[in-house]
Amino acid sequence: MVYSLTQFCYVMTDYSNADLETRKKLATADDTADYVLEVLSNDSEPDVRSLVASNPNTSPTTLQKLGQEFPDVITDNPIFGLLLIENPHSYFIRLSLARSSTTSGEVLTKLAATKKYRDREICWAVANNINTPISVLEKLATWFPERDEFSVAEDGDLVHTGVAINPNTPPHILEQLSHHHRTLVRKKVAQHPNTSVSVLEKLMNDNHKKVVLEVAKNPNISLSKALLLKIQLLLEYLAGEYDQYDQNLIFLTREDRGLLDEITNHPHVPESAIQIIQAIDNKPGVPIAILEKLAQDSRYYVRKKLAKNTHLPVYLMESLAEDKQPEVRREIAQNIATPVTILAKLANDFHSSIRESVAKNTATPRNILLKLSQDRSIRVKQAILSRKDLSAELVAEIFNRILSLTNEIS
């Protein structure tokens, strides 16, 4: 919808900063203008957005946008019944019915009987719907739109993903989808609680490791197989076979402390792998060679995790304190084992968040805190004054310095 400048200013001035109760009243009032409801449909509070979805004055365009989040609220809206009678074949009506958990299997079957490219989102919604009959899911698992000037070969993938997500999809359909060319579809099959053990075992050899990781998380896989699979993923990660988009893999062992202990005690896990896990887990006694390797790793999130280790030698901390990635320097600034000389250097970092981390660090001495009390960033000053471990005398001195600086500026 296009607003006039007057409308836009009116809405933004009167409603954007209104309190929650006022916004709720506006969302339910029968005299609230359509363009106000449009603004409220983007509200940060779900309750406000839901009330907009239930308001009969909300436009079909806005209702369609809210339909993904509040499908049943939309179909319960009194205006929906009138729109259904007026134009039962409209895109909005069909999509809303396809999304709703109150729609019958018979209606969903009719909604899925389309091959039009523009209806692929409707078919996707039907594929997701818990009331969709198995016979319809079987057809949607191989759904492709009729070819026209807009369609491409991958246009069926969205619908196939919906089938793989549906909690009622049976094992035989999931087995079929486990061979899908799209990684996302196979990943959803690997996550599904109805996927058989035999299919999961085949997916253990998938050429995409994100699929394999989901297999390892599936409760249908026995603990021993899941453990061995996670060990395999961890070792391949340590060998450098993953890029920066697979950063969760190195931390998958930390999801369960029992599993971490089981991996580190497993007879087939190399000592070097255990040492790397211990370095990431802030354990003492890790060989210097391992720490040096991690400190030089090309993946910044590995260096960032290492920077939290309180058992690092000073020269590695110095190296990490000069890291090109501010996230790494920030971890060194927060590390309570970081030497004062390094904290003093980081107190001059051009990133205010790093100076703020130095201010929060309980190892930061008095002279550095006094210097930071005159920092140009208000967040740095707030970080110092919010600390509970400082003496009343030091807090008073810092506060007076901040006050003095403020007076000079004014």
Short mmCIF file of C-alpha atoms in Angstrom, two decimals:
data_model
loop_
_atom_site.label_atom_id
_atom_site.label_comp_id
_atom_site.label_asym_id
_atom_site.label_seq_id
_atom_site.Cartn_x
_atom_site.Cartn_y
_atom_site.Cartn_z
CA MET A 1 0.00 0.00 0.00
CA VAL A 2 1.27 3.48 -0.84
CA TYR A 3 0.76 6.10 1.87
CA SER A 4 0.56 9.82 1.40
CA LEU A 5 3.23 11.79 3.24
CA THR A 6 0.56 13.11 5.62
CA GLN A 7 -0.65 9.60 6.45
CA PHE A 8 2.87 8.29 6.94
CA CYS A 9 3.87 11.08 9.31
CA TYR A 10 0.57 10.78 11.19
CA VAL A 11 0.94 7.04 11.70
CA MET A 12 4.62 7.09 12.61
CA THR A 13 4.23 10.02 14.99
CA ASP A 14 1.13 8.80 16.81
CA TYR A 15 1.54 5.03 16.90
CA SER A 16 5.14 3.87 16.54
CA ASN A 17 6.06 4.92 20.07
CA ALA A 18 2.68 4.30 21.69
CA ASP A 19 2.55 2.03 24.74
CA LEU A 20 1.51 -1.60 24.35
CA GLU A 21 -2.05 -1.20 25.64
CA THR A 22 -2.70 1.68 23.24
CA ARG A 23 -1.41 -0.34 20.30
CA LYS A 24 -3.62 -3.29 21.32
CA LYS A 25 -6.70 -1.05 21.47
CA LEU A 26 -5.91 0.33 18.04
CA ALA A 27 -5.43 -3.19 16.68
CA THR A 28 -8.92 -4.23 17.85
CA ALA A 29 -10.91 -1.02 17.34
CA ASP A 30 -13.52 -1.13 14.58
CA ASP A 31 -12.72 2.42 13.48
CA THR A 32 -8.96 2.05 13.10
CA ALA A 33 -7.88 3.09 9.62
CA ASP A 34 -6.51 0.47 7.25
CA TYR A 35 -3.13 2.16 6.95
CA VAL A 36 -2.77 2.19 10.75
CA LEU A 37 -3.51 -1.54 10.87
CA GLU A 38 -0.86 -2.02 8.18
CA VAL A 39 1.71 -0.31 10.40
CA LEU A 40 0.61 -2.33 13.45
CA SER A 41 0.94 -5.55 11.45
CA ASN A 42 4.71 -5.01 11.71
CA ASP A 43 4.61 -4.45 15.48
CA SER A 44 7.36 -6.05 17.55
CA GLU A 45 4.76 -7.62 19.89
CA PRO A 46 3.11 -10.85 18.63
CA ASP A 47 -0.08 -10.03 20.57
CA VAL A 48 -0.52 -6.81 18.61
CA ARG A 49 0.06 -8.56 15.27
CA SER A 50 -2.44 -11.28 16.25
CA LEU A 51 -5.08 -8.69 17.09
CA VAL A 52 -4.54 -7.03 13.72
CA ALA A 53 -5.08 -10.45 12.10
CA SER A 54 -8.43 -10.76 13.91
CA ASN A 55 -9.66 -7.27 13.01
CA PRO A 56 -12.39 -7.33 10.30
CA ASN A 57 -11.12 -3.99 8.97
CA THR A 58 -7.66 -5.35 8.13
CA SER A 59 -7.13 -5.53 4.37
CA PRO A 60 -6.75 -8.92 2.63
CA THR A 61 -3.19 -7.94 1.65
CA THR A 62 -2.21 -7.43 5.28
CA LEU A 63 -4.10 -10.56 6.37
CA GLN A 64 -2.24 -12.62 3.79
CA LYS A 65 1.07 -11.34 5.13
CA LEU A 66 0.05 -12.30 8.69
CA GLY A 67 -1.35 -15.66 7.60
CA GLN A 68 1.94 -17.53 7.91
CA GLU A 69 2.21 -16.57 11.58
CA PHE A 70 -1.49 -16.65 12.53
CA PRO A 71 -3.26 -19.00 10.10
CA ASP A 72 -6.16 -19.93 12.37
CA VAL A 73 -6.71 -16.34 13.50
CA ILE A 74 -7.14 -15.35 9.87
CA THR A 75 -9.76 -18.00 9.12
CA ASP A 76 -11.59 -17.11 12.37
CA ASN A 77 -11.75 -13.43 11.37
CA PRO A 78 -15.41 -12.54 10.61
CA ILE A 79 -14.36 -10.91 7.35
CA PHE A 80 -12.88 -14.18 6.11
CA GLY A 81 -16.31 -15.82 5.87
CA LEU A 82 -17.62 -12.93 3.79
CA LEU A 83 -14.59 -13.01 1.49
CA LEU A 84 -14.99 -16.78 1.14
CA ILE A 85 -18.58 -16.36 -0.07
CA GLU A 86 -17.65 -13.46 -2.32
CA ASN A 87 -14.70 -15.12 -4.06
CA PRO A 88 -13.92 -18.68 -2.88
CA HIS A 89 -11.23 -19.17 -5.56
CA SER A 90 -9.16 -16.10 -4.76
CA TYR A 91 -5.48 -16.68 -3.99
CA PHE A 92 -5.84 -15.22 -0.49
CA ILE A 93 -8.75 -17.52 0.40
CA ARG A 94 -7.05 -20.66 -0.92
CA LEU A 95 -3.72 -19.89 0.75
CA SER A 96 -5.41 -19.09 4.07
CA LEU A 97 -7.35 -22.38 4.00
CA ALA A 98 -4.21 -24.30 3.07
CA ARG A 99 -2.42 -22.86 6.12
CA SER A 100 -5.21 -23.34 8.67
CA SER A 101 -5.21 -26.29 11.07
CA THR A 102 -9.02 -26.27 11.00
CA THR A 103 -9.25 -27.03 7.28
CA SER A 104 -10.56 -30.52 6.51
CA GLY A 105 -8.65 -33.15 4.57
CA GLU A 106 -11.28 -33.00 1.82
CA VAL A 107 -10.73 -29.27 1.28
CA LEU A 108 -6.95 -29.67 1.42
CA THR A 109 -7.16 -32.38 -1.25
CA LYS A 110 -8.99 -29.98 -3.55
CA LEU A 111 -6.50 -27.20 -2.83
CA ALA A 112 -3.59 -29.45 -3.77
CA ALA A 113 -5.14 -30.31 -7.14
CA THR A 114 -3.26 -27.61 -9.01
CA LYS A 115 -0.15 -27.60 -11.16
CA LYS A 116 0.04 -23.87 -11.66
CA TYR A 117 3.36 -22.19 -10.95
CA ARG A 118 1.71 -19.33 -9.05
CA ASP A 119 0.03 -21.86 -6.71
CA ARG A 120 3.27 -23.44 -5.46
CA GLU A 121 3.02 -21.63 -2.09
CA ILE A 122 -0.52 -23.00 -1.64
CA CYS A 123 0.75 -26.51 -2.33
CA TRP A 124 3.60 -25.92 0.10
CA ALA A 125 1.10 -24.87 2.79
CA VAL A 126 -0.99 -27.99 2.11
CA ALA A 127 2.17 -30.11 2.33
CA ASN A 128 2.85 -28.61 5.78
CA ASN A 129 -0.71 -29.01 7.06
CA ILE A 130 -1.22 -31.70 9.72
CA ASN A 131 -4.67 -32.53 8.29
CA THR A 132 -3.41 -33.35 4.80
CA PRO A 133 -4.20 -36.99 3.86
CA ILE A 134 -1.26 -39.34 3.21
CA SER A 135 -2.46 -39.88 -0.36
CA VAL A 136 -2.10 -36.14 -0.99
CA LEU A 137 1.35 -36.05 0.62
CA GLU A 138 2.41 -38.84 -1.75
CA LYS A 139 1.41 -36.72 -4.74
CA LEU A 140 2.99 -33.56 -3.37
CA ALA A 141 6.28 -35.40 -2.81
CA THR A 142 6.63 -35.48 -6.60
CA TRP A 143 4.83 -32.19 -7.35
CA PHE A 144 6.12 -30.00 -10.16
CA PRO A 145 4.32 -27.04 -11.76
CA GLU A 146 3.25 -27.00 -15.35
CA ARG A 147 6.02 -25.49 -17.45
CA ASP A 148 5.52 -21.90 -18.52
CA GLU A 149 7.70 -18.89 -19.10
CA PHE A 150 8.07 -18.33 -15.32
CA SER A 151 8.71 -21.85 -14.03
CA VAL A 152 12.02 -23.66 -13.64
CA ALA A 153 12.92 -27.24 -12.77
CA GLU A 154 13.52 -26.43 -9.07
CA ASP A 155 10.07 -24.93 -8.47
CA GLY A 156 8.84 -28.19 -6.95
CA ASP A 157 11.53 -28.14 -4.24
CA LEU A 158 9.55 -25.82 -1.97
CA VAL A 159 6.60 -28.22 -1.92
CA HIS A 160 8.85 -31.26 -1.42
CA THR A 161 10.42 -29.52 1.59
CA GLY A 162 6.95 -28.99 3.03
CA VAL A 163 6.24 -32.72 2.79
CA ALA A 164 9.56 -33.51 4.52
CA ILE A 165 8.63 -31.13 7.37
CA ASN A 166 5.07 -32.41 7.93
CA PRO A 167 5.06 -34.36 11.24
CA ASN A 168 2.62 -36.92 9.77
CA THR A 169 4.70 -37.82 6.72
CA PRO A 170 5.14 -41.62 6.83
CA PRO A 171 8.47 -43.49 6.46
CA HIS A 172 7.91 -44.60 2.85
CA ILE A 173 7.53 -41.00 1.61
CA LEU A 174 10.56 -39.91 3.65
CA GLU A 175 12.56 -42.74 2.08
CA GLN A 176 11.61 -41.40 -1.34
CA LEU A 177 12.62 -37.86 -0.38
CA SER A 178 15.95 -39.04 1.07
CA HIS A 179 17.21 -39.26 -2.55
CA HIS A 180 16.19 -35.68 -3.34
CA HIS A 181 18.73 -33.51 -5.16
CA ARG A 182 18.17 -30.58 -2.78
CA THR A 183 20.27 -30.67 0.41
CA LEU A 184 17.56 -28.92 2.45
CA VAL A 185 15.03 -31.67 1.67
CA ARG A 186 17.46 -34.43 2.69
CA LYS A 187 18.32 -32.46 5.83
CA LYS A 188 14.63 -32.30 6.81
CA VAL A 189 14.34 -36.05 6.19
CA ALA A 190 17.36 -36.61 8.46
CA GLN A 191 15.64 -34.56 11.20
CA HIS A 192 12.25 -36.26 10.90
CA PRO A 193 11.19 -38.56 13.79
CA ASN A 194 9.42 -40.90 11.32
CA THR A 195 12.53 -41.56 9.24
CA SER A 196 13.48 -45.22 9.50
CA VAL A 197 16.85 -46.40 10.81
CA SER A 198 17.72 -47.90 7.43
CA VAL A 199 17.21 -44.54 5.69
CA LEU A 200 19.18 -42.73 8.38
CA GLU A 201 22.05 -45.17 7.94
CA LYS A 202 22.12 -44.39 4.22
CA LEU A 203 22.08 -40.66 4.95
CA MET A 204 25.13 -41.16 7.18
CA ASN A 205 27.08 -41.32 3.92
CA ASP A 206 25.48 -38.20 2.43
CA ASN A 207 27.93 -35.99 0.57
CA HIS A 208 26.78 -32.95 2.53
CA LYS A 209 27.94 -32.97 6.15
CA LYS A 210 25.04 -30.85 7.37
CA VAL A 211 22.77 -33.77 6.50
CA VAL A 212 25.08 -36.16 8.35
CA LEU A 213 25.04 -33.91 11.40
CA GLU A 214 21.23 -34.04 11.51
CA VAL A 215 21.38 -37.84 11.30
CA ALA A 216 23.63 -37.82 14.36
CA LYS A 217 20.98 -35.81 16.24
CA ASN A 218 18.05 -38.01 15.23
CA PRO A 219 16.71 -39.97 18.25
CA ASN A 220 16.12 -43.03 16.05
CA ILE A 221 19.87 -43.56 15.69
CA SER A 222 21.41 -45.55 18.54
CA LEU A 223 23.80 -43.76 20.89
CA SER A 224 26.79 -45.78 19.72
CA LYS A 225 26.19 -44.92 16.06
CA ALA A 226 25.48 -41.28 16.85
CA LEU A 227 28.66 -41.13 18.92
CA LEU A 228 30.82 -42.61 16.19
CA LEU A 229 29.22 -40.28 13.66
CA LYS A 230 29.93 -37.22 15.78
CA ILE A 231 33.51 -38.38 16.27
CA GLN A 232 33.85 -38.73 12.50
CA LEU A 233 32.48 -35.21 11.95
CA LEU A 234 34.75 -33.78 14.62
CA LEU A 235 37.87 -35.41 13.19
CA GLU A 236 37.02 -34.26 9.69
CA TYR A 237 36.53 -30.76 11.03
CA LEU A 238 39.88 -30.84 12.77
CA ALA A 239 41.43 -31.92 9.50
CA GLY A 240 40.17 -28.65 8.01
CA GLU A 241 37.50 -30.10 5.74
CA TYR A 242 34.84 -27.53 6.63
CA ASP A 243 34.55 -23.89 5.70
CA GLN A 244 33.33 -21.01 7.85
CA TYR A 245 29.66 -21.84 7.29
CA ASP A 246 30.04 -25.08 9.23
CA GLN A 247 31.26 -23.49 12.43
CA ASN A 248 28.68 -25.34 14.57
CA LEU A 249 30.37 -28.66 13.90
CA ILE A 250 33.34 -28.11 16.18
CA PHE A 251 31.01 -27.26 19.04
CA LEU A 252 28.50 -30.05 18.54
CA THR A 253 30.25 -32.10 21.23
CA ARG A 254 29.50 -29.37 23.78
CA GLU A 255 25.75 -29.80 23.47
CA ASP A 256 25.85 -32.68 25.95
CA ARG A 257 28.50 -32.84 28.68
CA GLY A 258 28.03 -36.60 28.97
CA LEU A 259 28.65 -37.00 25.26
CA LEU A 260 31.76 -34.83 25.48
CA ASP A 261 33.16 -37.08 28.21
CA GLU A 262 32.26 -40.16 26.18
CA ILE A 263 34.10 -38.83 23.13
CA THR A 264 37.23 -37.88 25.06
CA ASN A 265 37.29 -41.34 26.68
CA HIS A 266 36.60 -43.22 23.44
CA PRO A 267 39.49 -45.57 22.45
CA HIS A 268 39.33 -44.61 18.77
CA VAL A 269 39.65 -40.85 19.25
CA PRO A 270 43.24 -39.66 18.64
CA GLU A 271 45.02 -37.87 21.47
CA SER A 272 45.46 -34.77 19.29
CA ALA A 273 41.69 -34.52 18.82
CA ILE A 274 41.11 -34.79 22.57
CA GLN A 275 43.69 -32.08 23.17
CA ILE A 276 41.95 -29.74 20.76
CA ILE A 277 38.62 -30.37 22.49
CA GLN A 278 40.31 -29.60 25.82
CA ALA A 279 41.79 -26.37 24.45
CA ILE A 280 38.37 -25.22 23.27
CA ASP A 281 36.91 -26.33 26.61
CA ASN A 282 39.47 -24.26 28.61
CA LYS A 283 41.27 -27.25 30.10
CA PRO A 284 44.87 -26.86 31.34
CA GLY A 285 47.84 -28.93 30.13
CA VAL A 286 47.16 -28.73 26.37
CA PRO A 287 50.45 -28.95 24.42
CA ILE A 288 51.78 -25.64 23.12
CA ALA A 289 51.89 -27.01 19.57
CA ILE A 290 48.11 -27.56 19.65
CA LEU A 291 47.45 -24.07 21.03
CA GLU A 292 49.71 -22.51 18.39
CA LYS A 293 47.89 -24.40 15.64
CA LEU A 294 44.50 -23.15 16.83
CA ALA A 295 45.77 -19.58 17.26
CA GLN A 296 46.83 -19.60 13.59
CA ASP A 297 43.65 -21.25 12.30
CA SER A 298 42.19 -19.45 9.29
CA ARG A 299 38.69 -19.66 10.79
CA TYR A 300 38.13 -16.69 13.06
CA TYR A 301 35.54 -18.47 15.24
CA VAL A 302 38.17 -21.09 16.19
CA ARG A 303 40.56 -18.30 17.24
CA LYS A 304 37.69 -16.58 19.04
CA LYS A 305 36.91 -19.73 21.02
CA LEU A 306 40.58 -20.21 21.85
CA ALA A 307 40.85 -16.59 23.06
CA LYS A 308 38.56 -17.52 25.98
CA ASN A 309 41.14 -20.02 27.25
CA THR A 310 42.67 -18.83 30.52
CA HIS A 311 45.72 -21.12 30.17
CA LEU A 312 47.25 -19.53 27.07
CA PRO A 313 50.90 -18.43 27.11
CA VAL A 314 51.43 -14.68 26.99
CA TYR A 315 52.86 -14.61 23.48
CA LEU A 316 49.71 -16.28 22.09
CA MET A 317 47.52 -13.80 23.94
CA GLU A 318 49.58 -10.99 22.43
CA SER A 319 49.07 -12.48 18.98
CA LEU A 320 45.30 -12.86 19.48
CA ALA A 321 45.10 -9.31 20.89
CA GLU A 322 46.27 -8.09 17.49
CA ASP A 323 43.90 -10.32 15.53
CA LYS A 324 42.23 -8.62 12.56
CA GLN A 325 38.82 -9.84 13.74
CA PRO A 326 37.39 -7.64 16.56
CA GLU A 327 35.45 -10.63 17.96
CA VAL A 328 38.76 -12.34 18.75
CA ARG A 329 40.28 -9.24 20.36
CA ARG A 330 37.10 -8.80 22.38
CA GLU A 331 37.48 -12.28 23.90
CA ILE A 332 41.06 -11.49 24.92
CA ALA A 333 39.84 -8.22 26.44
CA GLN A 334 37.32 -10.19 28.53
CA ASN A 335 39.74 -12.97 29.51
CA ILE A 336 40.55 -12.66 33.23
CA ALA A 337 44.00 -14.19 32.60
CA THR A 338 45.02 -11.51 30.09
CA PRO A 339 48.15 -9.66 31.33
CA VAL A 340 47.86 -5.99 32.25
CA THR A 341 50.21 -4.95 29.43
CA ILE A 342 47.81 -6.45 26.87
CA LEU A 343 44.76 -4.94 28.56
CA ALA A 344 46.45 -1.54 28.42
CA LYS A 345 46.95 -1.95 24.68
CA LEU A 346 43.35 -3.09 24.13
CA ALA A 347 42.11 -0.11 26.15
CA ASN A 348 43.21 1.97 23.13
CA ASP A 349 41.49 -0.24 20.54
CA PHE A 350 39.48 1.73 17.97
CA HIS A 351 36.47 -0.60 18.54
CA SER A 352 34.51 0.78 21.50
CA SER A 353 33.09 -2.70 22.28
CA ILE A 354 36.62 -3.94 22.95
CA ARG A 355 37.39 -1.01 25.24
CA GLU A 356 34.06 -1.76 26.95
CA SER A 357 35.18 -5.38 27.48
CA VAL A 358 38.41 -4.15 29.07
CA ALA A 359 36.32 -1.96 31.39
CA LYS A 360 34.23 -4.97 32.42
CA ASN A 361 37.22 -7.27 32.99
CA THR A 362 37.78 -7.81 36.72
CA ALA A 363 41.53 -8.11 36.05
CA THR A 364 41.75 -4.55 34.69
CA PRO A 365 43.76 -2.43 37.17
CA ARG A 366 42.85 0.94 38.65
CA ASN A 367 45.02 3.09 36.35
CA ILE A 368 43.44 1.67 33.18
CA LEU A 369 39.92 2.07 34.59
CA LEU A 370 40.65 5.71 35.42
CA LYS A 371 41.85 6.26 31.86
CA LEU A 372 38.76 4.55 30.43
CA SER A 373 36.54 6.74 32.60
CA GLN A 374 37.39 9.53 30.17
CA ASP A 375 36.62 7.43 27.10
CA ARG A 376 34.55 9.08 24.36
CA SER A 377 32.06 6.18 24.44
CA ILE A 378 29.29 6.39 27.03
CA ARG A 379 28.99 2.57 27.03
CA VAL A 380 32.58 2.31 28.25
CA LYS A 381 31.84 4.68 31.13
CA GLN A 382 28.63 2.80 31.95
CA ALA A 383 30.55 -0.50 31.96
CA ILE A 384 32.85 0.84 34.67
CA LEU A 385 30.12 2.34 36.84
CA SER A 386 27.98 -0.80 36.62
CA ARG A 387 30.69 -3.00 38.13
CA LYS A 388 29.92 -4.36 41.60
CA ASP A 389 33.48 -5.35 42.52
CA LEU A 390 35.00 -1.86 42.70
CA SER A 391 35.57 -0.05 45.98
CA ALA A 392 33.33 2.89 46.83
CA GLU A 393 36.42 5.13 46.82
CA LEU A 394 37.38 4.13 43.28
CA VAL A 395 33.82 4.47 42.00
CA ALA A 396 33.61 7.96 43.50
CA GLU A 397 36.91 8.95 41.89
CA ILE A 398 35.82 7.61 38.50
CA PHE A 399 32.45 9.31 38.78
CA ASN A 400 34.08 12.64 39.62
CA ARG A 401 36.37 12.29 36.61
CA ILE A 402 33.41 11.60 34.33
CA LEU A 403 31.53 14.55 35.84
CA SER A 404 34.55 16.82 35.44
CA LEU A 405 34.95 15.81 31.80
CA THR A 406 31.23 16.43 31.18
CA ASN A 407 31.49 19.91 32.67
CA GLU A 408 34.49 20.70 30.50
CA ILE A 409 32.61 19.70 27.38
CA SER A 410 29.53 21.68 28.31
#
